[in-house]
XYZ file of C-alpha atoms in Angstrom:
702
model
C 0.000 0.000 0.000
C 2.877 2.248 0.584
C 4.048 1.888 -3.004
C 0.993 3.386 -4.674
C 0.795 6.095 -2.116
C 4.387 7.098 -2.682
C 3.954 6.901 -6.435
C 0.801 8.954 -6.419
C 2.356 11.649 -4.277
C 5.643 11.814 -6.168
C 4.192 13.212 -9.353
C 2.197 16.017 -7.820
C 4.950 16.881 -5.348
C 7.443 17.268 -8.150
C 5.203 19.566 -10.184
C 4.216 21.612 -7.143
C 7.884 22.062 -6.187
C 8.628 23.508 -9.612
C 5.667 25.805 -9.320
C 6.594 26.894 -5.789
C 10.063 27.907 -6.996
C 8.617 30.308 -9.597
C 5.667 31.873 -7.734
C 7.654 33.281 -4.746
C 10.050 34.982 -7.158
C 7.170 36.720 -8.928
C 5.573 37.555 -5.559
C 8.790 39.002 -4.079
C 9.409 41.127 -7.120
C 6.182 43.016 -6.621
C 6.507 43.526 -2.815
C 8.608 46.444 -1.488
C 11.393 45.644 0.913
C 10.812 46.265 4.598
C 13.822 47.499 6.559
C 12.202 47.843 9.962
C 12.301 44.224 11.132
C 14.554 42.822 13.835
C 18.030 41.636 12.987
C 17.149 37.912 13.244
C 14.173 38.157 10.880
C 16.161 40.201 8.390
C 18.917 37.587 8.436
C 16.376 34.762 8.038
C 14.508 36.785 5.362
C 11.094 36.301 6.925
C 8.301 38.691 7.809
C 8.876 40.242 11.231
C 5.952 41.090 13.503
C 8.019 43.946 15.015
C 6.738 43.348 18.548
C 8.700 44.798 21.436
C 10.881 43.740 23.166
C 10.929 40.465 21.150
C 9.028 39.738 17.933
C 6.659 36.741 17.619
C 8.906 35.017 15.043
C 11.814 34.891 17.496
C 9.504 33.746 20.293
C 8.116 30.872 18.164
C 11.570 29.721 17.069
C 12.871 30.121 20.643
C 15.604 32.494 19.520
C 16.909 35.529 21.379
C 15.630 38.644 19.631
C 18.744 40.792 19.093
C 16.776 44.011 18.651
C 16.147 46.446 15.842
C 18.660 48.508 13.854
C 18.563 52.310 14.211
C 16.508 54.225 11.634
C 18.450 55.319 8.553
C 19.899 58.851 8.628
C 19.096 61.467 6.069
C 21.873 61.769 3.536
C 23.985 64.885 3.498
C 22.833 65.922 0.030
C 19.151 65.509 0.809
C 17.220 68.681 1.567
C 15.381 68.365 4.861
C 12.150 70.353 4.898
C 11.937 72.682 7.923
C 9.111 75.014 6.910
C 6.868 75.672 3.906
C 8.467 77.915 1.342
C 7.070 81.473 1.416
C 4.746 82.381 -1.426
C 4.980 85.645 -3.233
C 7.483 87.188 -0.832
C 5.351 86.628 2.243
C 7.057 87.091 5.584
C 7.758 84.336 8.038
C 4.963 83.598 10.518
C 4.736 85.667 13.686
C 5.486 83.683 16.795
C 2.891 83.768 19.570
C 5.634 83.896 22.220
C 6.427 87.580 21.807
C 5.214 88.372 18.293
C 8.805 88.653 17.042
C 9.230 88.721 13.294
C 11.991 86.782 11.625
C 11.409 88.033 8.064
C 12.905 86.340 5.048
C 13.539 88.031 1.751
C 12.336 86.156 -1.309
C 15.340 84.856 -3.204
C 15.724 83.565 -6.767
C 14.478 80.025 -7.079
C 17.645 78.933 -8.850
C 19.674 79.162 -5.634
C 19.809 76.040 -3.480
C 18.191 76.086 -0.073
C 20.638 75.750 2.813
C 18.981 73.904 5.668
C 20.181 75.258 9.011
C 19.019 72.277 11.040
C 18.079 68.684 10.232
C 14.484 68.392 11.437
C 12.275 65.868 9.714
C 8.630 66.797 9.336
C 5.755 65.127 7.580
C 4.262 67.134 4.717
C 1.209 69.077 5.812
C -2.116 68.596 4.043
C -3.190 71.459 1.863
C -5.189 74.152 3.565
C -3.607 73.629 6.976
C -1.425 76.258 8.626
C 1.955 74.973 9.829
C 2.545 75.047 13.582
C 4.260 78.240 14.691
C 7.771 77.905 16.062
C 8.826 79.474 19.366
C 11.085 82.496 18.997
C 14.120 80.849 20.577
C 14.023 78.021 18.014
C 12.805 79.995 15.016
C 14.942 79.347 11.936
C 15.816 81.720 9.143
C 16.106 80.254 5.671
C 18.763 81.639 3.363
C 19.363 80.690 -0.249
C 22.829 81.977 -1.092
C 24.851 80.205 -3.699
C 28.014 81.715 -2.201
C 29.085 84.638 -0.055
C 29.287 87.809 -2.175
C 32.835 88.719 -1.130
C 35.882 89.296 -3.244
C 39.115 87.640 -2.035
C 40.185 90.689 0.000
C 36.815 91.177 1.668
C 36.564 87.461 2.305
C 39.677 87.547 4.470
C 38.163 90.197 6.751
C 34.867 88.337 6.886
C 36.708 85.180 7.888
C 38.529 87.120 10.610
C 35.213 88.500 11.855
C 33.622 85.044 11.909
C 36.519 83.344 13.697
C 37.642 86.018 16.173
C 35.963 89.430 15.972
C 32.441 88.176 16.681
C 33.513 86.522 19.926
C 35.579 89.568 20.943
C 32.614 91.886 20.395
C 30.503 89.656 22.628
C 32.798 90.540 25.519
C 32.631 88.240 28.527
C 29.172 86.906 27.590
C 28.197 84.726 24.651
C 25.872 86.521 22.258
C 24.005 84.851 19.416
C 23.570 88.288 17.864
C 27.262 88.451 16.922
C 27.987 84.777 16.355
C 24.827 83.892 14.408
C 22.380 86.657 13.454
C 24.918 89.075 11.984
C 26.684 86.335 10.035
C 23.394 85.133 8.579
C 22.422 88.614 7.405
C 25.704 88.970 5.517
C 24.256 86.647 2.881
C 21.490 89.021 1.851
C 21.951 92.509 3.330
C 24.555 94.797 1.804
C 24.857 97.254 4.773
C 25.454 94.345 7.172
C 28.023 92.851 4.838
C 30.015 96.086 4.568
C 29.789 96.686 8.325
C 31.164 93.224 9.059
C 34.097 93.759 6.697
C 34.753 97.174 8.290
C 34.832 95.710 11.808
C 37.036 92.831 10.686
C 39.494 95.273 9.108
C 39.441 97.419 12.243
C 40.331 94.420 14.396
C 43.145 93.578 12.001
C 44.407 97.144 12.382
C 44.446 96.811 16.165
C 46.204 93.457 15.898
C 48.971 94.853 13.704
C 49.435 97.898 15.947
C 49.875 95.771 19.054
C 51.815 92.827 17.614
C 54.840 91.687 19.576
C 57.547 92.137 18.467
C 56.588 94.822 15.928
C 57.555 94.372 12.325
C 60.689 96.097 11.136
C 60.161 99.022 8.704
C 62.065 97.188 5.985
C 59.821 94.126 6.222
C 56.454 95.884 5.878
C 54.040 93.925 3.713
C 52.118 96.206 1.388
C 49.004 94.048 1.734
C 49.288 93.446 5.470
C 50.010 96.684 7.310
C 48.177 99.111 9.551
C 47.525 101.738 6.886
C 46.073 99.176 4.482
C 43.679 97.668 7.027
C 42.656 101.112 8.306
C 41.800 102.252 4.765
C 39.709 99.130 4.119
C 37.837 99.645 7.389
C 36.791 103.202 6.555
C 36.022 102.339 2.955
C 33.482 99.713 3.959
C 32.162 101.877 6.791
C 31.299 104.502 4.161
C 29.793 101.869 1.880
C 27.595 100.625 4.725
C 26.323 104.149 5.411
C 25.653 104.770 1.707
C 23.783 101.475 1.413
C 21.476 102.463 4.262
C 20.877 105.955 2.847
C 20.118 104.734 -0.682
C 17.777 102.009 0.521
C 14.249 103.052 -0.433
C 12.367 100.070 0.970
C 10.480 100.599 4.223
C 9.131 97.111 4.768
C 9.696 95.115 7.925
C 12.704 93.326 6.482
C 14.482 96.594 5.704
C 13.609 98.099 9.070
C 15.025 95.088 10.876
C 18.147 95.371 8.738
C 18.432 99.067 9.658
C 18.266 98.243 13.363
C 20.976 95.612 13.037
C 23.196 97.876 10.930
C 22.785 100.652 13.499
C 24.246 98.379 16.180
C 27.241 97.510 14.007
C 27.920 101.120 13.017
C 27.638 102.287 16.643
C 30.227 99.672 17.591
C 32.511 100.879 14.793
C 32.232 104.480 16.034
C 32.967 103.400 19.610
C 35.908 101.325 18.396
C 37.608 104.305 16.738
C 36.784 106.614 19.675
C 34.013 108.709 18.095
C 31.572 108.507 21.020
C 29.396 111.368 19.766
C 28.608 109.617 16.506
C 28.063 106.365 18.411
C 25.449 108.070 20.592
C 23.764 109.479 17.481
C 23.556 105.972 16.026
C 22.080 104.580 19.259
C 19.531 107.402 19.416
C 18.448 106.700 15.832
C 18.074 103.000 16.555
C 16.010 103.593 19.695
C 13.700 105.962 17.798
C 13.187 103.418 15.015
C 12.542 100.636 17.520
C 9.926 102.731 19.335
C 8.301 103.669 16.009
C 7.949 99.997 15.078
C 6.446 99.244 18.485
C 3.954 102.050 18.111
C 2.873 100.753 14.699
C 2.272 97.302 16.138
C 0.313 98.724 19.058
C -1.943 100.545 16.604
C -2.488 97.252 14.761
C -4.190 95.798 17.897
C -1.985 92.727 17.968
C -2.262 90.429 21.020
C 1.332 91.176 22.092
C 2.376 94.121 19.980
C 5.463 95.259 21.865
C 8.390 93.552 20.149
C 8.664 93.948 16.361
C 12.014 92.120 16.128
C 13.646 89.114 17.776
C 14.675 89.246 21.408
C 18.452 89.188 20.926
C 18.283 92.367 18.814
C 16.090 94.075 21.421
C 18.547 92.991 24.103
C 21.400 94.561 22.154
C 19.616 97.917 22.185
C 18.882 97.532 25.884
C 22.598 97.108 26.576
C 23.592 99.930 24.242
C 21.122 102.240 25.985
C 22.497 101.266 29.421
C 26.026 101.828 28.148
C 25.289 105.277 26.702
C 23.257 106.321 29.747
C 26.022 105.285 32.147
C 28.488 107.256 30.041
C 26.307 110.350 30.293
C 25.837 109.911 34.058
C 29.619 109.753 34.548
C 30.778 112.496 32.173
C 27.629 114.700 31.912
C 27.399 115.154 28.159
C 25.674 118.237 26.734
C 22.762 118.089 24.338
C 22.189 116.557 21.849
C 24.406 113.667 23.052
C 22.101 112.623 25.883
C 20.199 109.338 25.762
C 16.583 109.673 26.916
C 14.817 106.524 28.121
C 11.567 108.278 29.029
C 9.370 110.449 26.770
C 9.729 114.219 26.954
C 6.658 115.910 28.381
C 5.985 119.330 29.857
C 2.992 118.205 31.861
C 3.685 116.156 34.970
C 1.384 114.721 37.589
C 1.376 116.202 41.053
C 3.530 113.414 42.469
C 5.975 111.083 40.744
C 5.554 107.358 40.421
C 8.074 104.576 40.186
C 6.256 103.234 37.115
C 6.716 105.954 34.549
C 4.681 105.986 31.388
C 7.576 105.744 28.984
C 8.083 102.701 26.844
C 11.084 100.754 28.150
C 13.901 99.703 25.895
C 13.144 96.096 26.788
C 9.548 95.029 27.364
C 10.489 91.671 28.875
C 10.035 92.486 32.568
C 9.967 89.099 34.278
C 9.990 88.828 38.079
C 13.268 87.902 39.740
C 13.260 84.199 40.727
C 14.460 82.805 44.027
C 17.538 81.383 42.285
C 18.856 81.923 38.770
C 19.176 78.746 36.756
C 21.867 80.077 34.438
C 24.218 82.986 33.957
C 22.271 84.140 30.898
C 19.076 84.348 32.937
C 20.869 86.429 35.571
C 22.293 88.743 32.903
C 18.886 89.353 31.319
C 17.353 90.038 34.720
C 20.109 92.520 35.581
C 19.812 94.316 32.232
C 16.099 94.787 32.765
C 16.512 95.907 36.381
C 19.351 98.299 35.546
C 17.446 99.862 32.667
C 14.330 100.231 34.830
C 16.321 101.978 37.574
C 17.811 104.360 35.011
C 14.363 105.232 33.687
C 13.155 105.799 37.235
C 15.972 108.203 38.133
C 15.588 109.983 34.795
C 11.902 110.401 35.508
C 12.659 111.683 39.011
C 15.076 114.295 37.694
C 12.293 115.671 35.511
C 10.497 116.717 38.717
C 13.460 118.695 40.027
C 14.026 122.377 39.325
C 16.907 124.167 37.674
C 18.230 125.034 41.145
C 18.734 121.394 42.083
C 22.325 120.110 42.476
C 23.836 118.200 39.553
C 23.239 114.466 39.691
C 21.544 114.549 43.111
C 17.868 113.870 43.857
C 16.164 115.263 46.967
C 16.075 112.758 49.788
C 12.291 113.213 49.927
C 11.976 111.364 46.612
C 13.773 108.304 47.941
C 10.478 106.846 49.138
C 9.417 106.297 45.539
C 12.414 104.042 44.896
C 12.101 101.711 47.868
C 10.936 98.879 45.615
C 14.279 98.930 43.818
C 16.085 98.211 47.073
C 14.058 95.033 47.425
C 14.727 94.074 43.810
C 18.464 94.639 44.197
C 18.525 92.426 47.275
C 16.431 89.772 45.526
C 18.768 89.741 42.521
C 21.808 89.411 44.782
C 20.264 86.468 46.653
C 19.286 84.713 43.428
C 22.799 85.196 42.030
C 24.679 84.001 45.121
C 24.764 80.273 44.130
C 26.245 81.163 40.744
C 28.784 83.489 42.360
C 29.814 80.761 44.794
C 30.257 78.238 41.994
C 32.652 80.303 39.873
C 35.736 78.610 41.375
C 34.561 75.094 40.632
C 36.916 73.161 38.328
C 34.107 72.491 35.854
C 33.679 76.204 35.120
C 35.374 77.497 31.998
C 37.616 80.532 32.096
C 35.084 82.638 30.200
C 32.261 81.676 32.529
C 34.343 82.509 35.614
C 35.162 85.960 34.315
C 31.583 86.566 33.177
C 30.282 85.776 36.668
C 32.799 88.178 38.226
C 32.010 90.941 35.718
C 28.260 90.662 36.247
C 28.684 90.877 40.025
C 30.944 93.924 39.648
C 28.317 95.765 37.631
C 25.580 94.841 40.105
C 27.640 96.235 43.010
C 28.297 99.427 41.054
C 24.608 99.824 40.174
C 23.592 99.424 43.802
C 26.096 102.053 44.991
C 25.163 104.623 42.363
C 21.417 104.182 42.846
C 21.515 104.805 46.586
C 24.025 107.650 46.257
C 21.699 109.457 43.861
C 19.771 110.595 46.948
C 22.848 111.829 48.853
C 24.425 115.290 48.545
C 27.686 114.481 50.351
C 30.737 112.567 49.159
C 31.320 111.304 52.704
C 28.462 108.859 52.241
C 30.600 106.850 49.801
C 32.762 105.694 52.718
C 29.900 103.431 53.778
C 30.484 101.385 50.616
C 34.192 100.712 51.188
C 33.613 96.914 51.455
C 31.737 97.111 48.132
C 34.660 98.910 46.484
C 37.049 96.236 47.746
C 34.804 93.553 46.290
C 34.915 95.324 42.922
C 38.718 95.436 42.997
C 39.026 91.797 44.053
C 36.707 90.598 41.295
C 38.545 92.747 38.749
C 41.818 91.163 39.850
C 40.368 87.758 39.000
C 39.353 88.944 35.530
C 42.534 90.838 34.635
C 44.731 88.211 36.274
C 43.180 85.407 34.254
C 43.589 87.417 31.058
C 47.219 88.161 31.934
C 47.947 84.482 32.548
C 46.550 83.469 29.164
C 48.312 86.345 27.382
C 51.643 85.490 29.015
C 51.356 81.832 28.024
C 50.652 82.834 24.433
C 53.141 85.667 23.972
C 55.999 84.429 26.165
C 55.798 80.649 26.602
C 59.341 80.668 27.986
C 59.496 83.159 30.899
C 63.314 83.207 30.719
C 63.126 85.040 27.393
C 60.288 87.424 28.326
C 61.188 91.032 27.613
C 57.886 92.602 28.740
C 58.459 94.874 31.702
C 55.880 96.605 33.932
C 55.100 100.093 32.663
C 53.134 101.331 35.696
C 53.880 101.560 39.435
C 52.767 98.537 41.389
C 50.023 99.054 43.975
C 49.855 95.369 44.971
C 53.137 95.025 46.842
C 54.833 93.023 44.102
C 52.174 90.306 44.168
C 50.462 91.330 40.959
C 51.761 92.355 37.549
C 50.005 92.524 34.190
C 52.293 93.308 31.290
C 51.346 90.879 28.511
C 47.746 91.965 27.859
C 47.151 93.393 24.396
C 44.665 96.206 23.733
C 41.167 94.896 23.072
C 37.678 96.129 22.239
C 34.275 94.690 23.089
C 30.799 96.021 22.473
C 29.584 95.061 25.933
C 30.205 96.545 29.359
C 32.776 94.841 31.539
C 35.247 95.879 34.218
C 35.959 99.512 33.231
C 32.840 101.305 34.616
C 32.960 99.630 38.072
C 36.702 100.292 38.396
C 36.170 103.926 37.371
C 33.614 104.338 40.158
C 36.063 102.780 42.631
C 38.912 105.024 41.397
C 36.915 108.256 41.778
C 34.623 107.507 44.742
C 36.650 105.213 47.020
C 38.867 107.179 49.413
C 40.769 104.201 50.779
C 44.291 104.916 49.424
C 45.255 101.374 48.570
C 41.932 100.251 47.101
C 41.811 103.372 44.940
C 45.361 102.839 43.657
C 44.647 99.204 42.902
C 41.585 100.188 40.880
C 43.636 102.704 38.884
C 46.386 100.164 38.223
C 43.874 97.578 37.025
C 42.447 100.155 34.625
C 45.872 101.034 33.252
C 47.028 97.457 32.758
C 43.779 96.017 31.358
C 44.103 97.935 28.033
C 40.411 97.658 27.298
C 37.803 99.689 25.475
C 34.326 98.440 26.346
C 31.857 100.199 24.123
C 32.523 103.870 24.770
C 34.414 103.227 28.031
C 38.192 103.473 27.641
C 40.362 102.092 30.442
C 43.265 104.514 29.879
C 41.039 107.604 29.946
C 39.237 106.489 33.096
C 42.551 105.642 34.800
C 43.889 109.125 34.095
C 40.701 110.766 35.353
C 40.880 108.697 38.529
C 44.556 109.615 39.021
C 43.824 113.329 38.612
C 40.902 113.269 41.054
C 43.049 111.352 43.541
C 45.875 113.889 43.219
C 43.472 116.744 43.976
C 41.995 115.097 47.049
C 45.385 113.954 48.374
C 47.452 116.950 47.302
C 48.314 117.928 50.893
C 49.557 114.419 51.680
C 53.253 113.633 51.317
C 52.722 110.032 50.203
C 54.455 109.147 46.986
C 52.291 108.215 44.024
C 51.813 104.473 43.943
C 54.239 104.014 46.820
C 55.015 100.417 47.621
C 52.440 99.424 50.244
C 53.175 97.741 53.552
C 50.209 95.450 52.939
C 47.339 94.936 50.613
C 43.902 96.158 51.531
C 42.321 93.297 49.648
C 39.471 91.782 51.628
C 37.514 88.913 50.202
C 35.616 88.108 53.375
C 32.445 89.681 52.035
C 32.406 87.512 48.962
C 30.983 84.033 48.879
C 32.659 80.931 50.199
C 33.914 80.186 46.727
C 36.201 83.215 46.782
C 39.901 82.374 46.705
C 40.739 84.480 49.723
C 38.499 82.413 51.968
C 40.327 79.156 51.321
C 43.596 79.795 53.101
C 45.173 81.907 55.796
C 47.975 84.112 54.601
C 51.657 83.761 55.359
C 54.286 86.437 54.804
C 56.556 84.027 52.924
C 55.368 81.620 50.272
C 57.057 79.069 48.138
C 56.217 77.136 45.032
C 53.818 74.930 46.955
C 51.418 77.833 47.489
C 48.800 77.697 44.716
C 48.377 80.598 42.373
C 45.172 82.577 42.222
C 42.752 82.581 39.311
C 44.980 84.976 37.416
C 47.977 82.700 37.716
C 50.178 85.464 39.069
C 48.684 86.566 42.403
C 49.222 84.456 45.527
C 45.758 84.978 46.940
C 46.294 83.187 50.216
C 49.631 84.817 50.940
C 48.635 88.402 51.599
C 49.261 90.078 54.925
C 45.745 90.909 55.911
C 46.708 91.353 59.547
C 49.328 94.049 58.907
C 47.765 97.483 59.210
C 48.386 100.302 56.802
C 50.659 103.083 57.926
C 48.903 105.951 59.745
C 49.630 108.208 56.791
C 47.859 105.938 54.341
C 44.867 105.500 56.643
C 44.198 109.234 56.866
C 40.579 110.048 56.011
C 40.052 112.664 53.306
C 37.831 115.402 54.789
C 34.639 116.537 53.107
C 36.023 119.948 52.141
C 38.685 118.321 49.934
C 36.469 115.813 48.149
C 35.300 116.538 44.630
C 33.101 114.987 41.959
C 33.588 114.932 38.198
C 31.300 117.564 36.671
C 32.206 117.306 32.985
C 34.642 115.543 30.671
C 35.243 116.625 27.088
C 37.570 114.250 25.346
C 38.736 112.974 21.995
C 39.908 109.383 22.100
C 41.223 109.562 18.554
C 43.604 112.386 19.493
C 44.133 111.143 23.073
C 43.150 114.399 24.727
C 40.642 115.230 27.478
C 39.511 118.317 29.380
C 38.190 117.490 32.844
C 36.344 119.693 35.318
C 35.454 118.774 38.888
C 33.750 120.539 41.786
C 31.695 120.214 44.938
C 28.930 117.640 45.220
C 25.505 118.981 46.114
C 26.279 122.561 45.093
C 23.354 124.593 43.769
C 23.980 125.801 40.188
C 25.137 129.408 40.035
C 26.874 129.379 43.398
C 30.602 130.041 43.664
C 32.499 126.783 44.032
C 35.921 127.142 45.678
C 36.779 123.535 44.775
C 36.330 123.922 41.035
C 39.317 122.509 39.202
C 39.980 121.939 35.510
C 42.806 120.330 33.619
C 43.717 119.049 30.190
C 45.444 115.712 29.860
C 47.242 114.275 26.847
C 48.494 110.709 26.522
């Protein structure tokens, strides 16, 4: 029986086998390949159920499911869609976060799209509006085939991209310089010329301060100071002409004008033309307020900010910078920045919330603790600008017979809320200040923390002293002045250490010698730092306040020495000019003393006890003698723990300057390009028109 059965099944089985070998091939040809199965199923070439953590095929065959391969990456040449292409030159969508516009000019379709970020999105059905992107993540699409630079301009653009942008940011990272400006170079001619001008200006400064200087016989005709200086002014003029000849008044052009104004103001500050820089800032603030007013009239939900936040923040900082300059040097009209609207009609009593539109409309409450340094910086910018608007508003209620720069003490009650805000900011910043000495902190972050604290201390002193008509009241803030000097020593010392390692790697062959008297008892020298420029405030304004308002002899001399050795120009603030003003004021107030200028001190007045536990001075007790086992301070050249804090100053140095010999700076007329300044000082709290026996004036040249 088995024979017939086997015979009967042999024929059909043979024919079915032939058929089964052909049908799967035809079936597999028409089915698309699936690449999402597990590794075992792909190796066995069977359909995978794709269950997690193990597929059903592996479970049935009692195999260990080895998992699934990662999804394939998009290829480099594939264009990743990030947003629908604008139609007919339409602008980018307005973000609901703060209604900021990131406009995009329509470009020729023949240029390839450059995707700024690889974000995969599914195509949207027709008729649906794409989801709006938050401002912080909003992307700008550019379609340049190549940068429109000739070989010479391209070199300066490359220098700006690699070095100048970070230098202009100062101690704080700024996406405005490192991203926004570079992006606009692709499409906006004024921005492009301004970037080349700033790059050439930095190259000029680099050639002027190179060490050792080039010999006259080896001057390169294409790489010398005169050549770079000429290129800088050529493109500065081209940027101005491009803005003047621009006839478009759409939102894209207005945003470009605001950005170009920032760059041109920085150029003017760089070359020492502070008057033109103030004119540029005034024009930018007027345009920004005009755009805000137009959006308010359009009844938008949040109509305040017509441009992105980083551009608004730049104008906030420029306004603070120009206003602080005016408060220190008392500029005449029209070089005075106004943060509040001019009005002849005033209410019967002032209010701490004036009706003027602030430079920055982002007024968030101060948290219990700042989560990042950037958050603390934004909060301080807003608080500082608000305090400046408040004092400016208060001065509008005073009469012409009121003393210069002094508010009546009766108005102090309207500023009590700022005292609470200053204390709240200081408490929220304390954890960040304490963490600056942690090994994980970068050098830039350490210095940025110190600089921000210095400016906060200065702002607190100046705000409270606005309501005082006597210079004696500044003695109350002596611990604050010492904190400013100590923090500045960290910043300048760290910069000196890095400059020394770069310029003189072998100290045995270092030929740089100190050019200024030493006010630190031989424990601090800074002689390798090259001149530098940044568009942001840093250490110069706080040290200037300490040099002119602190009457402790040693702290004042240390502040002046730090100014002279830092070789910095921060916006419109020049360290050499402020050091010379501080030295002249000190000589007037101490002219009857017989102490020698910058005499070698018996001890340092440095006191870090008021700073946080992370301060270097709180880690060790000093010893008169130190060896190589004593660690260096943050600057690499100051033995922080080795200072004689217990040794008192000589009785001569501790003499208190009486009120009748103290003066305040009343006006400064200067020209940084010619290195000249005319300074006038007088009595604080004096009514205008009265005879001032302490009036002094001098002209300094350097």
